């Protein structure tokens, strides 16, 4: 049996970077809904066409579209024995949909914590370096606002369902943070 885990953390917390490293360490696929949606936009698929403007504004793509996309991804062979979800679920509706799709229970949640001022400055640096379409100042604040109101409450949702939630300090060097996450998972 593999491991099923979810990475939670605000934009700029280093969630994507840490999720990809951890997935490699644990030998499970890294399933990032942000990456999948950006790919759909780049490929100009029907989903991508629907998601494009919504993502640029920093809003959430409708739950039913994202849930269907993740459902298909989780049904693929490589995800049968475990996976690491990054960017999903993003609200309680998606979390409940995921509960309905999974046949075996979630193992653990990793929540990366980073102070708000550090998040803003990291995001603005990334905006300058990568030029991502949703990395405008409005897009960034919109995404952070949605994170605190809709995504952050998921840690309580999972605690109430008796899923272990590890809160890990995401402030520091990338390697240092990876070490903390690995340690948290090892001592679980
Ligand atoms: P960030 O963490 O910087 O917001 P992501 O790559 O996780 O970046 O997501 C980028 C955008 O993709 C989001 O702002 C949203 O529009 C869309 N998105 C990603 N995951 C989801 C999801 N689970 N539900 C709805 N929209 C999503």
Tab-separated table of C-alpha atoms and ligand atoms in Angstrom, residues 9-12 15 32-35 37-38 51 54-56 58-63 66 69-70 86-91 94 123 126 132 134-135 143, ligand 1:
chain	number	residue	atom	x	y	z
A	9	UNK	CA	-0.312	25.814	1.945
A	10	UNK	CA	-0.883	29.315	0.652
A	11	UNK	CA	0.499	30.659	-2.603
A	12	UNK	CA	4.171	31.410	-2.116
A	15	UNK	CA	4.069	24.087	-1.619
A	32	UNK	CA	-0.835	19.359	-9.088
A	33	UNK	CA	-4.175	20.744	-10.238
A	34	UNK	CA	-2.554	24.126	-11.002
A	35	UNK	CA	-0.024	22.428	-13.333
A	37	UNK	CA	-4.968	23.344	-15.533
A	38	UNK	CA	-2.072	25.417	-16.942
A	51	UNK	CA	-10.403	27.840	-17.109
A	54	UNK	CA	-10.902	32.411	-14.360
A	55	UNK	CA	-7.301	31.538	-13.548
A	56	UNK	CA	-5.993	34.878	-14.782
A	58	UNK	CA	-7.094	34.435	-9.498
A	59	UNK	CA	-10.526	32.845	-8.980
A	60	UNK	CA	-11.266	29.163	-8.526
A	61	UNK	CA	-12.160	27.045	-11.532
A	62	UNK	CA	-15.656	25.544	-10.928
A	63	UNK	CA	-15.580	22.583	-8.555
A	66	UNK	CA	-11.700	20.270	-11.232
A	69	UNK	CA	-10.208	16.272	-13.849
A	70	UNK	CA	-8.781	14.899	-10.579
A	86	UNK	CA	-1.106	19.592	-4.510
A	87	UNK	CA	-3.686	22.340	-5.018
A	88	UNK	CA	-6.642	20.030	-4.455
A	89	UNK	CA	-8.896	20.002	-2.536
A	90	UNK	CA	-9.181	23.752	-2.263
A	91	UNK	CA	-12.484	23.966	-0.409
A	94	UNK	CA	-13.872	19.458	-3.226
A	123	UNK	CA	5.020	35.992	-4.793
A	126	UNK	CA	8.117	35.036	-8.623
A	132	UNK	CA	2.887	33.844	-14.824
A	134	UNK	CA	-2.111	35.235	-12.752
A	135	UNK	CA	0.844	36.739	-10.871
A	143	UNK	CA	-5.658	33.960	-4.411
B	1	LIG	P1	-1.167	28.997	-6.612
B	1	LIG	O1	-0.884	28.055	-5.483
B	1	LIG	O2	-0.055	29.965	-6.857
B	1	LIG	O3	-2.522	29.626	-6.588
B	1	LIG	P2	-1.848	26.811	-8.348
B	1	LIG	O4	-0.915	26.359	-9.390
B	1	LIG	O5	-2.145	25.890	-7.227
B	1	LIG	O6	-1.158	28.152	-7.883
B	1	LIG	O7	-3.253	27.279	-8.970
B	1	LIG	C1	-3.349	28.251	-9.979
B	1	LIG	C2	-4.825	28.519	-10.338
B	1	LIG	O8	-5.403	27.313	-10.857
B	1	LIG	C3	-5.724	28.902	-9.174
B	1	LIG	O9	-5.675	30.277	-8.877
B	1	LIG	C4	-7.090	28.453	-9.690
B	1	LIG	O10	-7.631	29.374	-10.610
B	1	LIG	C5	-6.768	27.185	-10.451
B	1	LIG	N1	-6.896	25.977	-9.582
B	1	LIG	C6	-5.897	25.138	-9.209
B	1	LIG	N2	-6.364	24.153	-8.429
B	1	LIG	C7	-7.701	24.369	-8.299
B	1	LIG	C8	-8.749	23.726	-7.603
B	1	LIG	N3	-8.528	22.625	-6.854
B	1	LIG	N4	-10.000	24.233	-7.706
B	1	LIG	C9	-10.247	25.324	-8.424
B	1	LIG	N5	-9.318	25.997	-9.107
B	1	LIG	C10	-8.050	25.545	-9.057
